[in-house]
Coordinates of C-alpha atoms in Angstrom, one line a residue:
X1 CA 85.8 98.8 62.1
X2 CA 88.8 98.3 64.0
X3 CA 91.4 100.9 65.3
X4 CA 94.7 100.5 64.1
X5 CA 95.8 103.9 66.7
X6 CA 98.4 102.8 68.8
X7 CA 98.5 103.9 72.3
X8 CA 101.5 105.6 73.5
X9 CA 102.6 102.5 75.1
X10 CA 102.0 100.4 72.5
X11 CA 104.7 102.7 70.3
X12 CA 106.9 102.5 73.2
X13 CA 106.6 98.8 73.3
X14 CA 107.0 98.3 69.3
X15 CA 109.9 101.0 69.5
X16 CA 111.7 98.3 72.0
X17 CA 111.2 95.6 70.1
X18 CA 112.9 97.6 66.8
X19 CA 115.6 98.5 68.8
X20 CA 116.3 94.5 70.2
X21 CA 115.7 92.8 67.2
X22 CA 118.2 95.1 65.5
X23 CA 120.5 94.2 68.0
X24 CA 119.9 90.7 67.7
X25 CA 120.8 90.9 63.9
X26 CA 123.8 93.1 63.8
X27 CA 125.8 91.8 66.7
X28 CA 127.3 88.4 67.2
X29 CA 126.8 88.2 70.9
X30 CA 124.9 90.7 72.8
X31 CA 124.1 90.4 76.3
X32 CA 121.3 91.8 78.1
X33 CA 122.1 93.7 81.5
X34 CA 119.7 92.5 84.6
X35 CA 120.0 94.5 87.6
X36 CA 116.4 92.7 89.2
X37 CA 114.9 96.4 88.5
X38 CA 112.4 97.4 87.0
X39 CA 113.8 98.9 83.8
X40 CA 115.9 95.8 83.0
X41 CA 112.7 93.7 84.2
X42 CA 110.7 95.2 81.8
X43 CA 113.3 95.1 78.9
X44 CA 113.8 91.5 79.6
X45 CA 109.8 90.9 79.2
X46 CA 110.2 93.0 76.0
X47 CA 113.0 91.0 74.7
X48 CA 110.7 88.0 75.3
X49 CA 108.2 89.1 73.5
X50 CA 110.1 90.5 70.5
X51 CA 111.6 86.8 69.9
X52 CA 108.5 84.5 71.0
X53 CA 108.0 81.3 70.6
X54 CA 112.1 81.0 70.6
X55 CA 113.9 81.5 73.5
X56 CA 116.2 84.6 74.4
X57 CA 119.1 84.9 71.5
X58 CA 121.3 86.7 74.3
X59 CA 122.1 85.6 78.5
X60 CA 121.2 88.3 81.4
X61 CA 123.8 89.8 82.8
X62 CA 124.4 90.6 86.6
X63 CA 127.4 92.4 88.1
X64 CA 126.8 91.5 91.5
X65 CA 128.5 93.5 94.2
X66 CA 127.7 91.1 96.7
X67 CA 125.9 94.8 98.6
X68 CA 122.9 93.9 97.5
X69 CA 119.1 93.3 99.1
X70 CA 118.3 89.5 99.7
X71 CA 115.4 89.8 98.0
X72 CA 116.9 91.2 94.4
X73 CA 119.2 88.1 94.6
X74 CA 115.9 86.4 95.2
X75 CA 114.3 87.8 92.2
X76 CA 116.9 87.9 89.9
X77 CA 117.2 83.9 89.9
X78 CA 113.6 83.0 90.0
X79 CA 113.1 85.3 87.1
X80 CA 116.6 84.2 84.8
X81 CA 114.4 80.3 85.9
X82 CA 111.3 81.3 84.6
X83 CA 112.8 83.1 81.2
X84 CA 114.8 79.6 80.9
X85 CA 117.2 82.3 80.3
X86 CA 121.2 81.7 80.8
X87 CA 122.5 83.8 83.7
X88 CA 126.0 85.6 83.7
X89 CA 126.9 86.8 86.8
X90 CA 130.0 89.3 87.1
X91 CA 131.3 89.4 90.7
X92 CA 133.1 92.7 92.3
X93 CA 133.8 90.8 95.3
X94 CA 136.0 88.5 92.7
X95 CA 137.3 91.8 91.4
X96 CA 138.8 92.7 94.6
X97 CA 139.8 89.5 95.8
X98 CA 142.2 89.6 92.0
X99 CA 143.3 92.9 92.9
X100 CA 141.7 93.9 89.8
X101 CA 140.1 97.1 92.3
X102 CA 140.7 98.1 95.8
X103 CA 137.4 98.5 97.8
X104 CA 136.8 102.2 99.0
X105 CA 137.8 102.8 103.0
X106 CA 135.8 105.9 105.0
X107 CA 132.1 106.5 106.4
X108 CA 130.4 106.8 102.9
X109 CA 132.4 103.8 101.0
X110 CA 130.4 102.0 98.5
X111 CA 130.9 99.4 95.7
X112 CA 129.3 101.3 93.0
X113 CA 131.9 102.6 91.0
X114 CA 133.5 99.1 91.4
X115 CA 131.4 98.0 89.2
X116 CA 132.6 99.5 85.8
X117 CA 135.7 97.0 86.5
X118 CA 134.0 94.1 86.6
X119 CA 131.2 94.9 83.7
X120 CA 134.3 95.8 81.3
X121 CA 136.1 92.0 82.7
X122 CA 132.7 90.5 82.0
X123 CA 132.0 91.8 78.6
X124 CA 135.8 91.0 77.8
X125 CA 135.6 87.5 79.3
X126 CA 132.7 86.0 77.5
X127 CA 133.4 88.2 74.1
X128 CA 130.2 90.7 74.2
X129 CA 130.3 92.7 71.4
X130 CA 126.8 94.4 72.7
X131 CA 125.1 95.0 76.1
X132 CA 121.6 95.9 76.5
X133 CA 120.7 98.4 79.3
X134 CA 117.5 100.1 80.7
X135 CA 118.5 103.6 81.0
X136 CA 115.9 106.2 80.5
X137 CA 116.7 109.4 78.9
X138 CA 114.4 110.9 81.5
X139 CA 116.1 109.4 84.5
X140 CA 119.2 111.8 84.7
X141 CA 121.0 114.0 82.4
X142 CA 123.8 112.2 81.4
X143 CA 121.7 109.2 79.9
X144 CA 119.5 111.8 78.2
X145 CA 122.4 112.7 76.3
X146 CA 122.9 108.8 75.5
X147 CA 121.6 108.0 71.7
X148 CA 120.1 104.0 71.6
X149 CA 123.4 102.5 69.9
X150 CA 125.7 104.3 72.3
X151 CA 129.7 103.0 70.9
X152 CA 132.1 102.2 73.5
X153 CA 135.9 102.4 72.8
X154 CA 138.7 99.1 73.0
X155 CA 139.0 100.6 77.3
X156 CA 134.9 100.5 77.5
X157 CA 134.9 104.6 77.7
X158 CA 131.7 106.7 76.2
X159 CA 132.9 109.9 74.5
X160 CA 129.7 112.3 74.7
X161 CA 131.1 114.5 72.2
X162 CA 131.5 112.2 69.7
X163 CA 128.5 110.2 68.8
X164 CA 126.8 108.7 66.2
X165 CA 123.4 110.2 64.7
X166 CA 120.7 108.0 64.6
X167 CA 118.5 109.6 61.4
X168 CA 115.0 107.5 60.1
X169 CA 115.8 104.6 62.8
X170 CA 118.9 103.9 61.0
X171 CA 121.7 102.5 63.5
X172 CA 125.1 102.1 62.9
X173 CA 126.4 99.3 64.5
X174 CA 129.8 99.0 62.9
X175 CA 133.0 98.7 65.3
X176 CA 136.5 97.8 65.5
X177 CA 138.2 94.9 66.9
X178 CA 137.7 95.2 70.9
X179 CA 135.5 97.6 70.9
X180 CA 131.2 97.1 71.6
X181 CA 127.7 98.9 72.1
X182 CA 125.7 100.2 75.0
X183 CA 122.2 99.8 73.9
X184 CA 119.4 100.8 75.3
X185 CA 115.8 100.4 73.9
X186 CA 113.7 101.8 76.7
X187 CA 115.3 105.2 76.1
X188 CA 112.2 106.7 75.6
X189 CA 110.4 105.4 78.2
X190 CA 109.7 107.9 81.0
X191 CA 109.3 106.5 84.9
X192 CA 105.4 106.7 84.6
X193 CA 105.4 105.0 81.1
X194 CA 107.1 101.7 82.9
X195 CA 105.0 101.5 85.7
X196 CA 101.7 101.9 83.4
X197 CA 103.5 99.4 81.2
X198 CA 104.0 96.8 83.9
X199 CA 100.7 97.3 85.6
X200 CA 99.2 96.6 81.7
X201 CA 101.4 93.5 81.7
X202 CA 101.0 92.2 85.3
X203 CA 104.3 92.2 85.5
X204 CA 105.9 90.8 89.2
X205 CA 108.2 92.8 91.1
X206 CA 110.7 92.1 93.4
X207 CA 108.6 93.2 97.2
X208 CA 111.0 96.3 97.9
X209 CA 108.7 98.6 95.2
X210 CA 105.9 98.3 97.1
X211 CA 105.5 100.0 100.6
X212 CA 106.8 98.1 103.5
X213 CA 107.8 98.2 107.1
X214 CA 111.6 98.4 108.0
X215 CA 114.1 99.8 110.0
X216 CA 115.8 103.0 108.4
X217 CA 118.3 105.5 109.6
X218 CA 119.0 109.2 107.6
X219 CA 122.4 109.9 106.4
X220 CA 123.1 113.3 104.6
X221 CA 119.8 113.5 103.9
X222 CA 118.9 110.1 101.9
X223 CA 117.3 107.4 104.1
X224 CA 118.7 104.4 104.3
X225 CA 117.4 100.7 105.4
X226 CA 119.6 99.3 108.1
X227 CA 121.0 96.2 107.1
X228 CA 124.5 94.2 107.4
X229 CA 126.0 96.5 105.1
X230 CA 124.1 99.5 106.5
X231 CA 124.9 100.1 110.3
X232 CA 123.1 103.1 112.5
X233 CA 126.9 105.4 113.0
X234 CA 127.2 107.0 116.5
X235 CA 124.7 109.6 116.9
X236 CA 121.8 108.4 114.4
X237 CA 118.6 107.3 114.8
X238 CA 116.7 104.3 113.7
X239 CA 113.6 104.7 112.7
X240 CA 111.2 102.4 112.2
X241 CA 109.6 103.6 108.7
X242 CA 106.9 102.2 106.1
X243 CA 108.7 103.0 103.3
X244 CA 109.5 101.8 99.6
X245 CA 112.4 101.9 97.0
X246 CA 111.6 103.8 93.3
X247 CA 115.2 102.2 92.1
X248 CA 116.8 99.2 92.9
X249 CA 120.8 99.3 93.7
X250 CA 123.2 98.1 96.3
X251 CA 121.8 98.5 99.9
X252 CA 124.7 101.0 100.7
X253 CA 123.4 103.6 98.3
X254 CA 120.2 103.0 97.8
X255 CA 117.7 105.6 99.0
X256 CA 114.0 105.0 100.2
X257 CA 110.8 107.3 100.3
X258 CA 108.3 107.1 103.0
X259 CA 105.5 105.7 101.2
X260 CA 101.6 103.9 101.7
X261 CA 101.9 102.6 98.0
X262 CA 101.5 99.1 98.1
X263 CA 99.7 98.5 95.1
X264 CA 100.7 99.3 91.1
X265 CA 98.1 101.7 91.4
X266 CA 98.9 103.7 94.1
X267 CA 102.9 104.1 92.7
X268 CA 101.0 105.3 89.8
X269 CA 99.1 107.8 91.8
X270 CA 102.7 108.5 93.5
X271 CA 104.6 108.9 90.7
X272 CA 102.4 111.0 88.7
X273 CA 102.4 113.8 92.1
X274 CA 106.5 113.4 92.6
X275 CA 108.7 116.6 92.0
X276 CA 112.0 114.4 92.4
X277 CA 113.6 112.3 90.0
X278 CA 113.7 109.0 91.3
X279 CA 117.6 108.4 91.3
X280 CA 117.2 111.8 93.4
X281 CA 117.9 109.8 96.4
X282 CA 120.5 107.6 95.3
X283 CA 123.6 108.6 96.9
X284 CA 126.2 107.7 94.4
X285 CA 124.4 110.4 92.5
X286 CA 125.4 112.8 94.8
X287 CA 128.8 113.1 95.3
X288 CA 129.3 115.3 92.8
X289 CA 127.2 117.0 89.9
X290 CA 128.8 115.1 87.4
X291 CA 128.8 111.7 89.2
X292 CA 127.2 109.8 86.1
X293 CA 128.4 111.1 83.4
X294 CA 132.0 110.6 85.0
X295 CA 131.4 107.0 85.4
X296 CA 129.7 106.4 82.5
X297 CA 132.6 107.7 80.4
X298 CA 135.2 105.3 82.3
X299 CA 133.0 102.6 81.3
X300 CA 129.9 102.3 84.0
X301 CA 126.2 101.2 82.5

């Protein structure tokens, strides 16, 4: 006789698929965030699948902050191609050339938080009324706090103290004028569960995942991969590492592990022996212990 037992990643697949076809039917105009990582590559292939044979009902989204690895960019427009999916791309660099934000000056200035600028001009400018994310609750403790329909005020802010309960899978969706949603259907997915998901899938990644030889230099503790936005500072070393990234961010903030994993299954074997989180070497994460939650509540993903 068959089985009708659903493996835990089959739930966490079907679970998805609730959450974006709900989206789909209560919102006039959602978009779907694509950062080229693997969270937001995985809800895209989701999304796919939860409204095959048609085509995506919603574009990808990409706040570019013009910081970010060649071969992300690379990624993100042979993957949009393949989708056939439309491509919105919000621009920080466009943001500060408006004077819409002033770029950060000093040793450790980044274009991260610049981003919640251009995200709230995006959504404004082509009238979302819903943006998909791939936050995990297991990735930091400010998105564990996130529920899946996560409301955002008429400025884009997240109040954490005030959100809706989400009882027998029932979401309420309802908003004022100006206001919109943060959703996020992988919630529930852990880092393990979406590396076991994509290696079921044979999902492609962008080359950065996977163990790799490159030029790094350490900086308060995170190493770093020396690039055109990354230059060794007086006094620091490069290094010539084999390394790999577990997130995917602007090259300014983004840390690497020293790594051998150059296969699914050996991240797998990685993962599951890791005592850090993996945004524990981003360094936007570190400049204070409230970093995310701060940004998130002035409007960041």
């Amino acid at each position: 006789m068959p089985s009708y037992n659903l493996s835990h990643l089959d739930q966490l697949e079907a679970e998805a698929i609730f959450i974006l076809r709900e989206t789909a039917a209560q919102f006039q105009n959602p978009g779907l965030l694509f950062s080229a990582g693997k969270d937001s590559i995985v809800m895209a292939w989701i999304a796919r699948k939860a409204f095959h044979p048609a085509r995506l009902p919603f574009p990808l989204v990409h706040v570019d902050t013009g910081h970010n690895f060649p071969e992300t960019i690379e990624y993100r427009d042979r993957f949009a191609e393949e989708m056939g999916a439309r491509l919105v791309v919000g621009s920080v660099q466009k943001s500060i050339d408006e004077g819409r934000v002033t770029e950060e000056k000093g040793p450790d200035a980044s274009r991260n938080r610049l981003q919640t600028t251009t995200l709230l001009d995006t959504i404004e400018e082509h009238q979302f009324d819903a943006v998909l994310g791939g936050g995990r609750r297991d990735e930091e403790k400010a998105r564990a706090k996130e529920r899946f329909f996560s409301h955002r005020d008429d400025f884009g802010q997240w109040d954490p103290k005030n959100q809706r309960p989400e009882l027998w899978n029932l979401f309420n969706g309802r908003m004022h004028q100006g206001e919109h949603f943060r959703i996020f259907p992988l919630s529930n997915f852990t880092e393990m569960d979406i590396w076991m998901y994509m290696k079921r899938e044979g999902i492609v990644l962008p080359s950065l995942y996977y163990a790799h030889e490159r030029d790094t230099v350490t900086r308060n503790g995170t190493i770093l991969a020396v690039s055109e936005f990354v230059q060794p500072r007086e006094g620091e070393e490069v290094v010539h590492r084999r390394i790999r990234f577990r997130t995917m961010g602007d090259a300014t903030i983004t840390g690497a592990v020293e790594s051998d994993a150059d296969t699914m299954d050996k991240i797998i074997e990685e993962v599951a022996a890791a005592r850090q989180t993996e945004r524990g070497n981003r360094a936007d994460d570190k400049r204070s212990e409230t970093s995310m939650e701060d940004r998130k509540k002035e409007g960041y993903f």
